[in-house]
Coordinates of C-alpha atoms in Angstrom, one line a residue:
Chain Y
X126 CA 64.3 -43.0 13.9
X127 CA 64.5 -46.0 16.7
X128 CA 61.6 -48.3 17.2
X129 CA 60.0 -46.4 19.9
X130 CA 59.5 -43.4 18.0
X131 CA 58.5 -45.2 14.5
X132 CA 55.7 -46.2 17.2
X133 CA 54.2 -42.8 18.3
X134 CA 54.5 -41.7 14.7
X135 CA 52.1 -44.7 14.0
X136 CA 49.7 -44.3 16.6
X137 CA 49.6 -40.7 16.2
X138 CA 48.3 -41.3 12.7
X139 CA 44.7 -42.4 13.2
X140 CA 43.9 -39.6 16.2
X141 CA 44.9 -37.2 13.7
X142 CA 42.6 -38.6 10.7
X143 CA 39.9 -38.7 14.1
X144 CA 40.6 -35.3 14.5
X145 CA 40.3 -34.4 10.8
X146 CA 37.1 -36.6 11.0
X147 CA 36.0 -34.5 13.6
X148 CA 36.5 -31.0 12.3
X149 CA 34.9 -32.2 9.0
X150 CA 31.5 -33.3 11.2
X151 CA 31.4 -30.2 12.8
X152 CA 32.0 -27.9 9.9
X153 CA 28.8 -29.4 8.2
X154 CA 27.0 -29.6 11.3
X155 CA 28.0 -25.5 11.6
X156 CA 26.7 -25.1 7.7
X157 CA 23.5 -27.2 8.3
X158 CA 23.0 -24.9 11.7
X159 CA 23.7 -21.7 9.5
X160 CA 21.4 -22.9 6.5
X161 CA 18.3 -23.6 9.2
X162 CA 18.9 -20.0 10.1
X163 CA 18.8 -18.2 7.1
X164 CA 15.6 -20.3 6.2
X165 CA 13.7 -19.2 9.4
X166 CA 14.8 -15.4 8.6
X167 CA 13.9 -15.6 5.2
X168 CA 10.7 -16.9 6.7
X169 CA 10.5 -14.1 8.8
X170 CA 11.0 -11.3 6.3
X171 CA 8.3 -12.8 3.7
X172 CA 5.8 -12.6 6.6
X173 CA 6.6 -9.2 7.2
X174 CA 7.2 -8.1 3.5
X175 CA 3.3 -9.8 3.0
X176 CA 2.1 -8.1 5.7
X177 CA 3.4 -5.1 4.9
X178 CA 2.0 -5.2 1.3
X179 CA -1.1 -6.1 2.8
X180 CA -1.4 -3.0 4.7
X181 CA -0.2 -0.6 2.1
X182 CA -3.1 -1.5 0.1
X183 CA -5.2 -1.2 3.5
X184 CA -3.6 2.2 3.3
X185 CA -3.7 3.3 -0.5
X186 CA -6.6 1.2 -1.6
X187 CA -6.6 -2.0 -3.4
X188 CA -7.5 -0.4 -6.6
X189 CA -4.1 1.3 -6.5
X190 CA -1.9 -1.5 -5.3
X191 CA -2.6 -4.6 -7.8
X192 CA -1.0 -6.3 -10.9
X193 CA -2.3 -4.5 -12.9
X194 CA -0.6 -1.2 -12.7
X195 CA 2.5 -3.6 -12.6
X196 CA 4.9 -2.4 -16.2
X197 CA 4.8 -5.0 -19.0
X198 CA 7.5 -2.5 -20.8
X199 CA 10.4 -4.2 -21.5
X200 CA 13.4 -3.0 -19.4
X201 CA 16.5 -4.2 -17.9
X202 CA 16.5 -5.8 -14.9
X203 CA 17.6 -3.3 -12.2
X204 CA 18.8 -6.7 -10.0
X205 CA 20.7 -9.3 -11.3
X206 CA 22.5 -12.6 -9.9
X207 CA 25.9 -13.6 -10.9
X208 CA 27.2 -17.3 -10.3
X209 CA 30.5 -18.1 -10.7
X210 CA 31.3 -21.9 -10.8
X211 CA 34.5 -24.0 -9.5
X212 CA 35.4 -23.8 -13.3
X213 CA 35.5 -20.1 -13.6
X214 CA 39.2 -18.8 -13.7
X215 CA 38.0 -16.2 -11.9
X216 CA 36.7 -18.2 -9.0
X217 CA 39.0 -18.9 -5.9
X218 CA 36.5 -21.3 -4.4
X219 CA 35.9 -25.3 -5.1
X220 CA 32.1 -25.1 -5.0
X221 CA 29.4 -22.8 -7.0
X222 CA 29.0 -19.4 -5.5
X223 CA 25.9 -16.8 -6.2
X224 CA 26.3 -12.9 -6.1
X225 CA 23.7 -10.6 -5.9
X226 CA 24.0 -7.5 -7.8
X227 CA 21.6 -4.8 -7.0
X228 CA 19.9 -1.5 -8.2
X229 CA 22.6 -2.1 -11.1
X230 CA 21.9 1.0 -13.0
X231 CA 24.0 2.4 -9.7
X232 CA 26.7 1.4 -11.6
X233 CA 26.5 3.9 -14.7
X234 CA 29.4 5.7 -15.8
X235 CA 27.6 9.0 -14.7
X236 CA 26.9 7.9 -11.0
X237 CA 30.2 6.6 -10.3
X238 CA 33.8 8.1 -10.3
X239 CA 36.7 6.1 -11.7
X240 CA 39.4 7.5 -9.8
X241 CA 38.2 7.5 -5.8
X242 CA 40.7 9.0 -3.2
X243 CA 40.4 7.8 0.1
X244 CA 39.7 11.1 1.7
X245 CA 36.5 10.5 -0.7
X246 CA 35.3 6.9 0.2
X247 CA 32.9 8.7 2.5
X248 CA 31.5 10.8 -0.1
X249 CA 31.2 8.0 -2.6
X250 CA 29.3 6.4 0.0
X251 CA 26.7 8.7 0.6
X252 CA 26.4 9.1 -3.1
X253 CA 25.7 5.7 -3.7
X254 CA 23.2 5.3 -1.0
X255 CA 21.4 8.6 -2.7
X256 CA 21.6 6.5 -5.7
X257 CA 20.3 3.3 -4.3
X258 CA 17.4 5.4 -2.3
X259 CA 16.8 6.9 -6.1
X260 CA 16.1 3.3 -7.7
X261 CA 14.2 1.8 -5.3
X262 CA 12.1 5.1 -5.6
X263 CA 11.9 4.5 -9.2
X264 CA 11.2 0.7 -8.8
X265 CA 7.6 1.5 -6.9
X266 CA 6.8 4.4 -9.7
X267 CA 4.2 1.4 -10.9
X268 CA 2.1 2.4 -8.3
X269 CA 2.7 6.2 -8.7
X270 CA 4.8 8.7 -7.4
X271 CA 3.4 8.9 -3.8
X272 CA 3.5 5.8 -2.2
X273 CA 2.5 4.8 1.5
X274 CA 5.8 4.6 3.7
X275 CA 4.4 1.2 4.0
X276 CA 4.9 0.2 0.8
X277 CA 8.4 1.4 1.0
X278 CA 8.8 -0.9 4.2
X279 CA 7.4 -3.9 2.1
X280 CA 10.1 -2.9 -0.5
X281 CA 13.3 -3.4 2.0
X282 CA 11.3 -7.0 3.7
X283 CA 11.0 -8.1 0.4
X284 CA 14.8 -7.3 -0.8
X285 CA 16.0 -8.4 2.8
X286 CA 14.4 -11.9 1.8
X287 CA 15.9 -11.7 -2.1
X288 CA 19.5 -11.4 0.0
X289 CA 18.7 -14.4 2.5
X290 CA 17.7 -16.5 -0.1
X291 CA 21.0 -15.5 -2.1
X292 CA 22.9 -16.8 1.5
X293 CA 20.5 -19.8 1.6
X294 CA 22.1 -20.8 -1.6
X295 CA 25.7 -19.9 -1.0
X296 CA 25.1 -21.5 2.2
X297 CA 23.5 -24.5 0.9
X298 CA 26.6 -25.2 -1.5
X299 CA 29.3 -25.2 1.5
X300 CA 26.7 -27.5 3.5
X301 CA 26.7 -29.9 0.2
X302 CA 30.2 -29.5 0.0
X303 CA 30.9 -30.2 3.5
X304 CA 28.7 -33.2 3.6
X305 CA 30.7 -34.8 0.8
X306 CA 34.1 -34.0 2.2
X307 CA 32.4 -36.2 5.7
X308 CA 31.2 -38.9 3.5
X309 CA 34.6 -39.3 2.1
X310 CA 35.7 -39.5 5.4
X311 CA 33.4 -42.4 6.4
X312 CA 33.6 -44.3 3.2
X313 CA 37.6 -44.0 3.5
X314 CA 37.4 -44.9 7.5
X315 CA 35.0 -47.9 6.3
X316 CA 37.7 -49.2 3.9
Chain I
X126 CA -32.2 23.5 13.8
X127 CA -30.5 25.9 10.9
X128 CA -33.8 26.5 8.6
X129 CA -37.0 24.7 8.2
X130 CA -35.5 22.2 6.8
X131 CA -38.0 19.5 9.5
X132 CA -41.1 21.4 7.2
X133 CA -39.7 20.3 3.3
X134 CA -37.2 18.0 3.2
X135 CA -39.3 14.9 3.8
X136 CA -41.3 15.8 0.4
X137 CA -38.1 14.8 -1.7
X138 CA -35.6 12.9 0.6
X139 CA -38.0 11.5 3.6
X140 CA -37.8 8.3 1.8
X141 CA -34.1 8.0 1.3
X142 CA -33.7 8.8 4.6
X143 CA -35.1 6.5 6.1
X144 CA -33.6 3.6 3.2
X145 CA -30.1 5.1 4.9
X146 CA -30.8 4.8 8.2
X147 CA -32.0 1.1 7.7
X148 CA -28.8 0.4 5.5
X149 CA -27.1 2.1 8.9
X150 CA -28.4 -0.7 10.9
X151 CA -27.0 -3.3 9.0
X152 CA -23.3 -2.3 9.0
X153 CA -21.5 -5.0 10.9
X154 CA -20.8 -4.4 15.1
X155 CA -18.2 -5.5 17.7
X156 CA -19.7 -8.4 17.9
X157 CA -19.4 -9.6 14.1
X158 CA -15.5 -8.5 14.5
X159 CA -14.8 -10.6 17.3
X160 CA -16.5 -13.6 15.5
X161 CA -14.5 -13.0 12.1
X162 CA -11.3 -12.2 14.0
X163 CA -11.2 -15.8 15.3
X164 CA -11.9 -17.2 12.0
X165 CA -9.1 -19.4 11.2
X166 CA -9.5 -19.7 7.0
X167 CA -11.3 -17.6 4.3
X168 CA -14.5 -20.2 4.0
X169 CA -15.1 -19.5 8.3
X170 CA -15.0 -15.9 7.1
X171 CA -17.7 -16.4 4.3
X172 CA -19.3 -18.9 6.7
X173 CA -19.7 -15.8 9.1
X174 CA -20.1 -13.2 6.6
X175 CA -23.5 -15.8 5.3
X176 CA -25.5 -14.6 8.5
X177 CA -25.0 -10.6 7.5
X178 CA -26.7 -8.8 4.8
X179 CA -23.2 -9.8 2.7
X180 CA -24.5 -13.6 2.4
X181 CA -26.1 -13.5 -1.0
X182 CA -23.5 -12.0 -2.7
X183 CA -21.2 -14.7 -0.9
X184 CA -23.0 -17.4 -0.7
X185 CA -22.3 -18.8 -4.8
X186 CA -18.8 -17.9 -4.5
X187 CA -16.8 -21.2 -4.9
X188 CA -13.5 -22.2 -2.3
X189 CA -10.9 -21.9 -2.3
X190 CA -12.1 -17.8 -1.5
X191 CA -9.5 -15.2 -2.3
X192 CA -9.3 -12.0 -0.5
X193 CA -9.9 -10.2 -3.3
X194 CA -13.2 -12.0 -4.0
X195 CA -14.1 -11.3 -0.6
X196 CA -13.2 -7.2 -1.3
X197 CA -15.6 -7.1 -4.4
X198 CA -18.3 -9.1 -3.9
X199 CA -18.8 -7.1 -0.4
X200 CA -18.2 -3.7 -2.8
X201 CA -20.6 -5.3 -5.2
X202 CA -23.7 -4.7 -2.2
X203 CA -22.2 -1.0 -1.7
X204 CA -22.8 -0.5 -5.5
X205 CA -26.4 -2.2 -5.3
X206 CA -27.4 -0.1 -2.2
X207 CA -26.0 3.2 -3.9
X208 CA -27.9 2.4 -7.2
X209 CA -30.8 2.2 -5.5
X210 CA -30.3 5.3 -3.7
X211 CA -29.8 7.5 -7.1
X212 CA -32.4 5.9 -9.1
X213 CA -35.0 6.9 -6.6
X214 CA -33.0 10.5 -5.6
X215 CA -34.4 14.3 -6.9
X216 CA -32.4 17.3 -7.4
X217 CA -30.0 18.5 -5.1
X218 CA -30.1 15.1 -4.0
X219 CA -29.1 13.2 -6.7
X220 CA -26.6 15.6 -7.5
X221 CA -25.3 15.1 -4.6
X222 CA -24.8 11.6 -4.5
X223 CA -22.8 12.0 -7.9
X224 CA -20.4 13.9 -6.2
X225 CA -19.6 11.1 -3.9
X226 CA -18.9 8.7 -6.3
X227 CA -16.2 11.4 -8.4
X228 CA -13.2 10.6 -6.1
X229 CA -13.3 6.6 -7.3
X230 CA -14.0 8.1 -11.2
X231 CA -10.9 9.7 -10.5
X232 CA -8.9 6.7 -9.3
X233 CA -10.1 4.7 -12.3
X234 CA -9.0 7.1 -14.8
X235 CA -5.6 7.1 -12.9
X236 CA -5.6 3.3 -13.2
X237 CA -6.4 3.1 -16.4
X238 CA -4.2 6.1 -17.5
X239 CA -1.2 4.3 -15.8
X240 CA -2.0 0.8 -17.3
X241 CA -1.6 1.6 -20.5
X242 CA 1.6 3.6 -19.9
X243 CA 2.7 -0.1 -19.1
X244 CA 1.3 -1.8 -22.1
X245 CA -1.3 -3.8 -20.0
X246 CA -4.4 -4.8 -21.6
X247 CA -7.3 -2.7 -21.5
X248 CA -9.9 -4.8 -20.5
X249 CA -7.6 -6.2 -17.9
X250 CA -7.4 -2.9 -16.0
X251 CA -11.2 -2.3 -16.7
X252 CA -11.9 -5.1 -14.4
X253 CA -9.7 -3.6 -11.4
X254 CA -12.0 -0.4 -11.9
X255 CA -14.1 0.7 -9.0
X256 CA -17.4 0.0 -9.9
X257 CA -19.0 3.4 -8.4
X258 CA -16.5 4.8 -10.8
X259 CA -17.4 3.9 -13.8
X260 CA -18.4 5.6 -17.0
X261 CA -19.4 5.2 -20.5
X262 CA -16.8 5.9 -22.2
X263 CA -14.0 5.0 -19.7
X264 CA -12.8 2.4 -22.2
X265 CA -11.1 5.2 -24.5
X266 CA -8.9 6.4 -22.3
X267 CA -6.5 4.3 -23.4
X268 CA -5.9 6.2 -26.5
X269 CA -4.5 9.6 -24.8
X270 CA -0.8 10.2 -25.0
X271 CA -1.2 13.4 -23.2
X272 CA -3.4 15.4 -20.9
X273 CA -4.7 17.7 -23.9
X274 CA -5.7 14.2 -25.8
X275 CA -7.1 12.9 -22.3
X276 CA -9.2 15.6 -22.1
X277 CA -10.0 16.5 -25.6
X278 CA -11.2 13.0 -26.8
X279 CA -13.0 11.9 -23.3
X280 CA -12.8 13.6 -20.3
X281 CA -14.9 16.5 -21.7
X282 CA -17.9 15.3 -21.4
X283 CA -17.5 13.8 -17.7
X284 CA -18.3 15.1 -14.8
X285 CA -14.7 15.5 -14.0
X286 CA -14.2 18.0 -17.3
X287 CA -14.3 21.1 -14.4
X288 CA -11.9 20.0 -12.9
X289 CA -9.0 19.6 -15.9
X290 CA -8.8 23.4 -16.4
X291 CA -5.6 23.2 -13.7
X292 CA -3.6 20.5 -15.2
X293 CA -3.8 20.2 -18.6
X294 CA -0.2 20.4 -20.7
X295 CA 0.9 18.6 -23.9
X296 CA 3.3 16.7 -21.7
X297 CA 3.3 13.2 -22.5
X298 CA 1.9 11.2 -19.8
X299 CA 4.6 9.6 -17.4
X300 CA 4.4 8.1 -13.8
X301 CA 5.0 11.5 -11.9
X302 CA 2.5 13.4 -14.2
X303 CA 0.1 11.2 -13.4
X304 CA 0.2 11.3 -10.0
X305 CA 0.3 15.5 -9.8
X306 CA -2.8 14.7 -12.0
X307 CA -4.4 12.3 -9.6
X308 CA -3.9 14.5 -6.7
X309 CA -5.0 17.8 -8.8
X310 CA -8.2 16.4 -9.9
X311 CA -8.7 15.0 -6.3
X312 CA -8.0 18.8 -4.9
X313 CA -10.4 20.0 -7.7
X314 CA -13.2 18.1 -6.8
X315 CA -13.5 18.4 -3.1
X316 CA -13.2 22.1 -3.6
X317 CA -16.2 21.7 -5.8
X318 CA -17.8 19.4 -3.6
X319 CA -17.5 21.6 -0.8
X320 CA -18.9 25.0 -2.4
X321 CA -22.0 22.7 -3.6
X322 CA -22.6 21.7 -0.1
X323 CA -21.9 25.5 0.7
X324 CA -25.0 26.3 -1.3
X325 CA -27.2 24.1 0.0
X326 CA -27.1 25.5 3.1
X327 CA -28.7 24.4 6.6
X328 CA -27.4 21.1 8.2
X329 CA -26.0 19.9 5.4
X330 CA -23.4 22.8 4.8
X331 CA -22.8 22.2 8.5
X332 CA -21.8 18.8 8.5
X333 CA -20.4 18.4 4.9
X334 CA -17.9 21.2 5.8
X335 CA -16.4 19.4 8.8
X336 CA -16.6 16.2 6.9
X337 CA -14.8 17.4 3.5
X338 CA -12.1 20.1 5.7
X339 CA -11.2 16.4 8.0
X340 CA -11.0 14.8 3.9
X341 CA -8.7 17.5 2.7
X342 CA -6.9 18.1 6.2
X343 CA -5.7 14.0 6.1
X344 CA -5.2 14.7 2.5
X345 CA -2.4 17.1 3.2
X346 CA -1.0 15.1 5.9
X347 CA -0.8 11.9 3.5
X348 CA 0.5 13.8 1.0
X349 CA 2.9 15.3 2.7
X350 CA 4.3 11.8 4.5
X351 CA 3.9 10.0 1.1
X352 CA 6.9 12.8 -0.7
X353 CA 9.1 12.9 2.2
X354 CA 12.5 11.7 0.4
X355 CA 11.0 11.9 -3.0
X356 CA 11.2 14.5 -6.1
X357 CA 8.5 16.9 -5.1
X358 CA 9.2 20.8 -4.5
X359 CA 8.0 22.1 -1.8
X360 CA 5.7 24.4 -4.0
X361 CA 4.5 21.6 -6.2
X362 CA 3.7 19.7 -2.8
X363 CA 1.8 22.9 -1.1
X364 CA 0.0 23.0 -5.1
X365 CA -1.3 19.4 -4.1
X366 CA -3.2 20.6 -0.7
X367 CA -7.0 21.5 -0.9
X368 CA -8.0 25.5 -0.1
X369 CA -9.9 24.6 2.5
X370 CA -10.1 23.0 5.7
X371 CA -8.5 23.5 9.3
X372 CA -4.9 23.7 8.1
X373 CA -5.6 26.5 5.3
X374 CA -3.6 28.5 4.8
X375 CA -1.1 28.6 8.0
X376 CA -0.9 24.8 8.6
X377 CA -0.3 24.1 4.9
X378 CA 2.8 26.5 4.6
X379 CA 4.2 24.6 7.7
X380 CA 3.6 21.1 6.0
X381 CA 5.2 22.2 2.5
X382 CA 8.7 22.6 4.7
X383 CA 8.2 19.4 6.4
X384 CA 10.9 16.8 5.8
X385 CA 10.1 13.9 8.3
X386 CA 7.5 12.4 10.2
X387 CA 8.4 14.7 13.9
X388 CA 8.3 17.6 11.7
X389 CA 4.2 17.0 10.7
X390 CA 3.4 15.8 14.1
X391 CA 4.8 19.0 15.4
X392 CA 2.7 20.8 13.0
X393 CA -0.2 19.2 13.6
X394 CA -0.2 19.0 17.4
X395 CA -0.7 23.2 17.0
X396 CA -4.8 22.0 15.9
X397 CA -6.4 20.4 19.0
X398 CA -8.9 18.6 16.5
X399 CA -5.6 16.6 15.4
X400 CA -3.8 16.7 19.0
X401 CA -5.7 13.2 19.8
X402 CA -4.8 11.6 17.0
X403 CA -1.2 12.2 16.9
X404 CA -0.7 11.9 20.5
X405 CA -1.6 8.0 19.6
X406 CA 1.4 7.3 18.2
X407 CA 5.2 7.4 19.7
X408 CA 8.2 9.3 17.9
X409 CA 9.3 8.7 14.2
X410 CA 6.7 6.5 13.6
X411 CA 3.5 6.5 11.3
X412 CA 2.7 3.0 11.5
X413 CA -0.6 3.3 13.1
X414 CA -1.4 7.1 12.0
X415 CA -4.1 5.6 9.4
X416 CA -5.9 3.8 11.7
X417 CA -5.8 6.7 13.8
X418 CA -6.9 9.0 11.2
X419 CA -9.6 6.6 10.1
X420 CA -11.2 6.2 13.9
X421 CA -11.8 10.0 14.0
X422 CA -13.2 9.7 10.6
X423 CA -15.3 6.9 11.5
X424 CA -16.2 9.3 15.1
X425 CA -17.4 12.2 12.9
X426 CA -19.5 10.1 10.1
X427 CA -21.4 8.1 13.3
X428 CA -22.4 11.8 14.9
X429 CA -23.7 12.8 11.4
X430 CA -26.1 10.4 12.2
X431 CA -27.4 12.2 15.6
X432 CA -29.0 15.4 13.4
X433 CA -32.1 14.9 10.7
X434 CA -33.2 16.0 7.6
X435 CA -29.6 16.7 5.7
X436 CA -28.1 14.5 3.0
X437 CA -24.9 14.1 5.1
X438 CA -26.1 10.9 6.2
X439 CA -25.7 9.6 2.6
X440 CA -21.8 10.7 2.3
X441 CA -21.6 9.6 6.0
X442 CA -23.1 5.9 5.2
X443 CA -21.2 5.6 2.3
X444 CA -18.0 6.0 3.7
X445 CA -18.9 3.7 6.8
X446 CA -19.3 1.2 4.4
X447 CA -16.3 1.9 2.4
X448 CA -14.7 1.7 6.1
X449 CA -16.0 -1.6 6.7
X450 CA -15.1 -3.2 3.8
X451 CA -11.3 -2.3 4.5
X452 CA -11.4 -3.9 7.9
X453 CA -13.4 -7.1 5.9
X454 CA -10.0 -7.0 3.8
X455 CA -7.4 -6.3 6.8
X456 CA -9.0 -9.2 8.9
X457 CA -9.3 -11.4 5.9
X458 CA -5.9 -10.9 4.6
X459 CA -4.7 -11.6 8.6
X460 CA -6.7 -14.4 8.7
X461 CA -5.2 -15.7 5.0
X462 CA -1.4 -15.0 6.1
X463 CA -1.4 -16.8 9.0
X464 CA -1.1 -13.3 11.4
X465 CA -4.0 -13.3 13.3
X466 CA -2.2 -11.4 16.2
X467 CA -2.1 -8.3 13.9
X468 CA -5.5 -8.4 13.2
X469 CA -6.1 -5.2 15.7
X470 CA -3.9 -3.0 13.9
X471 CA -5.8 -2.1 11.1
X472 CA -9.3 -2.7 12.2
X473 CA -11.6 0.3 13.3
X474 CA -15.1 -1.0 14.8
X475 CA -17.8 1.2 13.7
X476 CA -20.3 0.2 16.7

């Protein structure tokens, strides 16, 4: 290599750290910007799943919509949340990530079929969504078998804002993530 | 006028009358709403609430208020008002204002039926009980593990025994028996309320028929909106409807085949009665169909008022109240969450 192109290597060098610099900054800057958004709509869908609630029992009478109709029975949990860590063998990311499983008795032997052609995906779909429809019928059976369509509309708010919050978090772990990676960058420009 | 009803009735119920229409005059007006709309916390609620016949039974209550406080210690003056009422009420009259208070006995043997099928404590759910519903021996519900045992060990000797004779089984007790039982006893009893205001005769048979057939007519309609996408048969959803009202029998057949919310309305837009109401709301939705429901309701108790000497004034006052007391909980649960711009959803002014 002569001389003169030894020197465009070298000052090539730093615009290209700059540039990595750069892309780091706005990466987090996108993750913060995504993180403020899922907070406002989480926002948003408590308000509406309160509200909602609120005018069920306008609707079916506050003596039927309360706590204390609520099940003290133990029985599993028909929602749970999985988090696989950087550790897990299983996990092809470098930072904590949260799953949300729901209406899990969906997955019973009985409901679903272990050997799906593709000509019956669509099928399997609509099961599922009969399925799904079926729990969250079951899950409001506290308040008896004929509920307001009200209450149902509370019922998707309030699982829209159990899936933001499950986003908030996945989110929130990128942003943390990304905020270290520009920090290295600064403390490594710095030095 | 029907009889000579102007000639007798004030010798038993000329005094109740008149406590009614006094208790009329104190139900809360436009006016009252707009101030307690505006109210930006629970304590400017009570605050307002303190210069209505509601202030004594607010005025000890300590802050932070809850909405719920707000809900019972208003139902609280209902109870007082209806006490008063029956203690000083003769036969057919007293009678009569029993039967008003067996739709809440109803709900509280539902509650605490259903409670104890989740292992809550009993004197938990007694406290959630309407108070206009309660009985002596309410407490011992909890010890039924079926409808036979229900009725066998306490329901008997209630004022609600008559109406077990259609549901009793040895089934154990479960969330969907309950409910067919809720809305069985409920179809029992306004059947039985309306042939005992049959009886009677004279203006009180007059209005009590339109004012029970517009109960069990919004009945079926809720009913029928409330099992769309659920487990009901048709036939055990058409068993659920009262034999009575504008809809029987023609209107109910339709409704049993109903599977969404265009379906009813197209029903219901047949009965001119219930052509205003629906015409209220736009397609697929049935957001604002109880507000709409209760504004007629609210139309037909006020006109009650308009005729003398007939003991529809009583149901009529008591379900004005019971009105007003769900728009005290609407505005104040608006006013708690922040939403006052919704406020005028749910809200139906009585004056």
């Amino acid at each position: 290599m002569t001389m003169e192109q030894q020197q465009r290597e070298e000052e090539k060098k730093p615009q290209t750290s700059e540039n990595d610099k750069d892309e780091k900054v706005v990466q987090f800057l996108d993750s913060l910007n995504d993180y403020l958004t899922l907070m406002d709509s989480l926002s948003s869908a408590l308000r509406q799943g309160w509200l909602e609630l609120a005018s069920a029992r306008h609707s079916m009478g506050s003596w039927r919509i309360n706590s204390a109709t609520l099940d003290h029975k133990f029985h599993s949990a028909s929602t749970t949340l999985q988090l696989s860590s950087p550790d897990d063998s299983n996990s092809n990311t470098n930072q904590p990530h949260f799953t949300l499983r729901k209406w899990e008795s969906c997955d019973d032997e009985d409901f679903q079929s272990k050997e799906v052609k593709l000509d019956e995906d669509e099928v399997q779909k609509n099961s599922d969504d009969v399925q799904v429809q079926k729990e969250r019928s079951k899950s409001l059976l506290v308040f008896g078998a004929l509920v307001s369509p009200k209450l149902r509309d509370a019922q998707l708010s309030f699982e829209t804002a159990l899936e933001t919050l499950v986003d908030i978090a996945n989110r929130r772990s990128v942003m943390l993530s990304a905020y270290d990676h520009v920090r290295e960058e600064i403390l490594g420009t710095k030095q | 006028m029907y009889g000579f009803e102007a000639m007798t009735f004030n010798v038993h119920s000329g005094y109740l009358e008149a406590i009614v229409r006094g208790y009329r005059s104190g139900l809360l007006t436009a006016a009252d709403y707009n101030n307690l709309c505006q109210c930006e916390t629970l304590d400017d609620i009570k605050m307002h609430l303190s210069a209505t016949e509601y202030g004594p039974y607010l005025q000890n209550e300590p802050s932070p208020l809850h909405t719920t406080t707000i809900v019972e210690k208003c139902t609280l003056k209902l109870v007082d008002e209806y006490k008063h009422m029956l203690c000083q009420a003769t036969e057919p009259l007293s009678t009569f204002l029993e039967y008003i208070t067996y739709g809440h006995m109803i709900d509280n043997v539902v509650l605490i039926v259903t409670g104890t099928l989740h292992e809550r404590d009993v004197q938990e759910l007694l406290e959630k009980c309407h108070p206009l519903g309660m009985f002596d021996s309410i407490a011992t519900l909890a010890v039924a593990q079926n409808m036979r045992e229900l009725y066998r060990l306490v329901l008997v000797d209630t004022p609600l025994a008559p109406y077990f004779s259609e549901c009793i089984t040895s089934e154990d007790l479960d969330d969907m028996n309950i409910e067919i039982m809720r809305n069985t006893l409920y179809k029992a009893y306004l059947e039985d309320f309306y042939r005992f205001c049959k009886k009677l005769g004279g203006a009180t048979a007059e209005i009590m028929s339109d004012l029970l057939s517009f109960e069990a007519d919004r009945r079926a309609v809720n009913i029928t909106i409330n099992s769309i996408g659920t487990e009901l048969t048709r036939e055990d959803r058409k068993n659920l409807y009262s034999s009575f009202g504008l809809l029987y029998p023609y209107g109910h057949e339709e409704l049993a085949a109903c599977e969404d919310i265009d379906q009813v309305r197209a029903v219901m837009e047949k009965y001119p009665p219930y052509q205003s109401i629906f015409s209220k709301l736009s397609y697929g939705e049935s957001q604002m169909l109880d507000k709409a429901f209760y504004e007629e309701e609210v139309k037909r108790l006020c006109l009650s008022f308009e005729q003398q000497f007939h003991f529809g004034v009583f149901f009529a006052y008591m379900r004005l109240k019971e009105q007003e007391i769900r728009n005290l909980m609407w505005i104040s649960e608006c006013v708690a969450q922040n939403q006052k711009s919704r406020v005028h959803d749910s809200v139906v002014f009585i004056f």
